[in-house]
Coordinates of C-alpha atoms in Angstrom, one line a residue:
M1 CA 5.1 -90.9 41.3
G2 CA 7.2 -91.7 38.3
S3 CA 10.5 -90.0 37.5
I4 CA 12.4 -89.3 34.4
Y5 CA 14.0 -92.3 32.9
N6 CA 17.4 -91.6 31.3
D7 CA 18.9 -94.5 29.5
T8 CA 22.6 -94.7 30.0
N9 CA 23.2 -97.5 27.6
P10 CA 21.3 -96.5 24.4
A11 CA 20.6 -99.1 21.8
F12 CA 20.9 -96.5 19.0
S13 CA 24.5 -96.9 17.6
G14 CA 24.9 -93.3 16.5
P15 CA 25.6 -91.9 13.0
T16 CA 25.9 -95.3 11.4
G17 CA 22.8 -96.6 13.3
G18 CA 20.4 -96.3 10.3
S19 CA 16.8 -95.3 10.6
S20 CA 14.4 -95.0 13.5
L21 CA 10.6 -94.5 13.9
T22 CA 9.1 -92.7 16.9
S23 CA 5.6 -92.3 18.2
F24 CA 4.1 -90.7 21.3
F25 CA 1.3 -91.9 23.5
D26 CA -1.0 -90.4 26.2
S27 CA -1.1 -93.5 28.3
R28 CA 1.3 -96.1 29.6
S29 CA -1.0 -99.0 28.6
E30 CA -1.1 -97.9 25.0
A31 CA 2.7 -97.4 24.8
E32 CA 3.3 -100.8 26.4
S33 CA 0.8 -102.4 24.1
A34 CA 2.7 -101.1 21.1
V35 CA 6.0 -102.4 22.6
S36 CA 4.4 -105.9 23.1
R37 CA 3.2 -105.9 19.5
L38 CA 6.6 -104.9 18.3
E39 CA 8.3 -107.7 20.2
D40 CA 5.7 -110.2 18.9
A41 CA 6.4 -109.0 15.4
G42 CA 10.1 -109.9 15.8
V43 CA 11.7 -106.6 16.6
P44 CA 14.7 -107.2 18.8
V45 CA 14.1 -106.0 22.3
A46 CA 17.4 -104.1 22.3
R47 CA 16.1 -101.8 19.5
I48 CA 13.0 -100.7 21.3
R49 CA 13.0 -97.8 23.8
L50 CA 10.3 -96.6 26.0
M51 CA 10.7 -93.2 27.7
P52 CA 8.0 -92.6 30.3
G53 CA 7.1 -89.0 31.2
Y54 CA 5.9 -87.5 34.4
E55 CA 3.4 -89.7 36.2
A56 CA 1.6 -88.0 39.1
D57 CA 0.1 -90.0 41.9
G58 CA -3.6 -90.4 42.5
K59 CA -3.9 -87.2 44.6
N60 CA -2.2 -85.1 41.9
A61 CA -3.8 -86.8 38.8
G62 CA -3.6 -84.6 35.8
A63 CA -0.9 -82.4 37.2
M64 CA 2.2 -81.5 35.1
S65 CA 5.8 -81.6 36.1
D66 CA 7.5 -78.3 36.5
D67 CA 10.8 -79.9 35.3
R68 CA 11.1 -78.8 31.6
S69 CA 14.8 -78.7 31.1
G70 CA 15.2 -82.1 32.8
F71 CA 13.1 -83.9 30.3
F72 CA 14.9 -82.1 27.5
D73 CA 18.2 -83.3 28.8
A74 CA 16.9 -86.8 29.3
L75 CA 16.3 -87.0 25.5
A76 CA 19.9 -86.2 24.7
D77 CA 20.8 -89.6 23.5
F78 CA 17.7 -90.0 21.3
F79 CA 19.5 -87.6 18.9
F80 CA 16.4 -85.6 17.9
P81 CA 16.8 -82.2 16.3
D82 CA 16.3 -79.6 19.0
E83 CA 12.8 -78.5 17.8
D84 CA 11.5 -82.1 17.9
R85 CA 13.3 -82.8 21.1
A86 CA 11.7 -79.8 22.8
V87 CA 8.2 -80.9 21.7
Y88 CA 8.7 -84.4 23.0
A89 CA 10.1 -83.0 26.3
E90 CA 6.9 -81.0 26.7
G91 CA 4.8 -84.1 26.0
L92 CA 6.8 -86.0 28.7
R93 CA 6.4 -83.2 31.1
R94 CA 2.6 -83.4 30.6
G95 CA 2.7 -87.2 31.3
G96 CA 3.0 -88.8 27.9
F97 CA 5.1 -91.8 26.8
L98 CA 7.6 -91.9 24.0
V99 CA 8.4 -95.1 22.0
Q100 CA 11.3 -95.3 19.6
V101 CA 12.5 -98.2 17.4
N102 CA 16.0 -98.0 16.2
D103 CA 18.1 -99.7 13.4
I104 CA 15.0 -101.1 11.7
D105 CA 15.5 -103.9 9.2
D106 CA 13.9 -103.1 5.8
A107 CA 11.8 -106.2 6.1
L108 CA 10.2 -104.9 9.3
Y109 CA 10.0 -101.3 8.5
E110 CA 6.4 -101.2 7.4
T111 CA 5.3 -103.5 10.2
V112 CA 6.9 -101.3 12.8
H113 CA 5.3 -98.2 11.3
D114 CA 1.9 -99.8 11.2
I115 CA 2.1 -100.9 14.8
L116 CA 3.2 -97.4 16.0
D117 CA 0.5 -95.8 14.0
D118 CA -2.2 -98.1 15.3
E119 CA -1.9 -98.2 19.1
G120 CA -3.3 -94.9 20.2
S121 CA -0.4 -92.8 19.2
I122 CA -1.0 -89.0 18.7
D123 CA -0.2 -86.4 16.1
M124 CA 2.6 -84.4 17.7
D125 CA 2.2 -81.5 15.3
E126 CA -1.4 -81.2 16.1
R127 CA -0.8 -81.5 19.8
A128 CA 2.0 -78.9 19.7
D129 CA -0.4 -76.5 18.0
L130 CA -2.9 -77.2 20.8
W131 CA -0.3 -76.5 23.5
S132 CA 0.7 -73.3 21.8
L133 CA -2.9 -72.2 21.8
E134 CA -3.2 -73.0 25.5
D135 CA -0.1 -70.9 26.1
R136 CA -1.7 -67.9 24.4
Q137 CA -5.0 -68.4 26.2
Q138 CA -3.4 -68.7 29.6
G139 CA -1.2 -65.7 29.1
A140 CA 1.9 -67.8 28.6
S141 CA 2.9 -67.5 32.2
N142 CA 4.5 -70.9 32.6
T143 CA 3.7 -73.2 29.8
G144 CA 5.9 -72.1 26.9
F145 CA 8.0 -74.8 25.1
G146 CA 10.1 -75.7 22.2
G147 CA 11.2 -72.4 20.8
Q148 CA 7.8 -70.8 21.3
P149 CA 8.1 -67.1 22.1
S150 CA 5.3 -67.4 24.7
G151 CA 7.1 -68.3 27.9
G152 CA 9.2 -71.1 29.4
K153 CA 12.5 -72.0 27.9
S154 CA 13.1 -72.3 24.1
S155 CA 14.9 -75.3 22.7
E156 CA 18.0 -73.0 22.3
D157 CA 17.8 -72.1 26.0
L158 CA 17.3 -75.7 27.0
A159 CA 20.3 -76.9 25.0
V160 CA 22.6 -74.6 27.0
S161 CA 21.9 -76.7 30.1
E162 CA 23.6 -79.8 28.6
S163 CA 27.0 -79.4 30.2
A164 CA 27.9 -83.0 29.6
L165 CA 27.4 -82.6 25.8
D166 CA 29.3 -80.8 23.2
D167 CA 28.8 -79.6 19.6
A168 CA 29.9 -83.1 18.4
R169 CA 26.7 -84.7 19.5
P170 CA 25.2 -86.4 16.4
V171 CA 21.8 -85.1 15.3
A172 CA 19.3 -87.2 13.3
M173 CA 17.2 -85.6 10.6
R174 CA 13.4 -85.9 10.1
D175 CA 12.7 -88.2 7.1
T176 CA 9.5 -86.7 5.8
T177 CA 9.3 -89.3 3.0
H178 CA 8.7 -92.2 5.3
G179 CA 6.9 -90.9 8.4
S180 CA 3.2 -90.1 8.9
A181 CA 1.1 -87.8 11.0
K182 CA 1.5 -90.0 14.1
V183 CA 4.8 -91.6 13.4
R184 CA 8.0 -89.6 12.9
A185 CA 10.9 -91.1 10.9
Y186 CA 14.5 -90.1 11.5
T187 CA 17.8 -90.9 9.7
F188 CA 21.4 -89.8 10.2
P189 CA 23.0 -87.8 7.4
D190 CA 25.8 -89.4 5.4
P191 CA 29.2 -89.0 7.2
G192 CA 30.7 -85.7 6.4
T193 CA 27.3 -84.1 5.7
A194 CA 26.4 -81.4 8.2
S195 CA 23.0 -81.6 9.8
P196 CA 20.6 -78.6 9.5
D197 CA 21.4 -77.6 13.1
E198 CA 25.1 -77.8 12.5
T199 CA 24.8 -75.9 9.2
N200 CA 22.8 -73.1 11.0
R201 CA 25.4 -72.9 13.8
Q202 CA 28.2 -72.7 11.3
S203 CA 26.4 -70.0 9.4
Q204 CA 25.7 -68.0 12.5
G205 CA 29.3 -68.3 13.6
Q206 CA 30.7 -67.2 10.2
S207 CA 28.3 -64.2 10.1
Q208 CA 29.4 -63.1 13.6
T209 CA 33.1 -63.5 12.7
Q210 CA 32.7 -61.5 9.5
S211 CA 30.8 -58.7 11.2
Q212 CA 33.4 -58.4 13.9
G213 CA 36.6 -58.8 11.9
G214 CA 35.5 -58.3 8.3
S215 CA 38.1 -60.7 6.9
H216 CA 38.0 -63.9 9.0
Q217 CA 36.7 -67.1 7.4
S218 CA 35.5 -69.5 9.2
Q219 CA 19.8 -99.8 26.0
G220 CA 17.8 -101.4 25.1
F221 CA 14.1 -101.4 26.1
R222 CA 13.4 -101.2 29.8
R223 CA 10.1 -100.6 31.6
D224 CA 10.1 -98.0 34.4
H225 CA 8.3 -99.3 37.4

């Protein structure tokens, strides 16, 4: 049975690390095939990351892990916005595989995108809608995820469990001009520019302060065997 893989030496270099492309796969073979094609295309191995999800043994084939917050925390240094991170965590809990390519050279960007889009990757928005429908049909007893009001822990609740992280954790932004249905693109905002999550936190904090006081201002790639 596989376990959560938590990279302690991430290849992504943080706010100055440039762009990244991410895709999600239902099977290990498809994820590893994409990784092999990326390597053959000249993408440096250190810029490719493979995060395996829960892998049940033969007797429990098809079973899901009960560990939702663990997968959420394991994605901390992928720097996803909380909403995206929660959806990926749910996919990992259900046995999927996440592939991310970081700091992509302009000359390889389209090649990387085409490979990730062509190796059996899935549409995460479509899959998230399916999971939400399953939640509602099953009474949402234990399968809620990612901010859904239908059970489980929301992304905000999950974020509280990250005792090792603080509000200074960088957060990438979805780049909707470059991604596609099956490949999500991310970039870091320019230095000094607050991310949407940070802006929301600051706004909430200011509103609370004003209401109370009235005058206060406010790795590289590794395979998990």
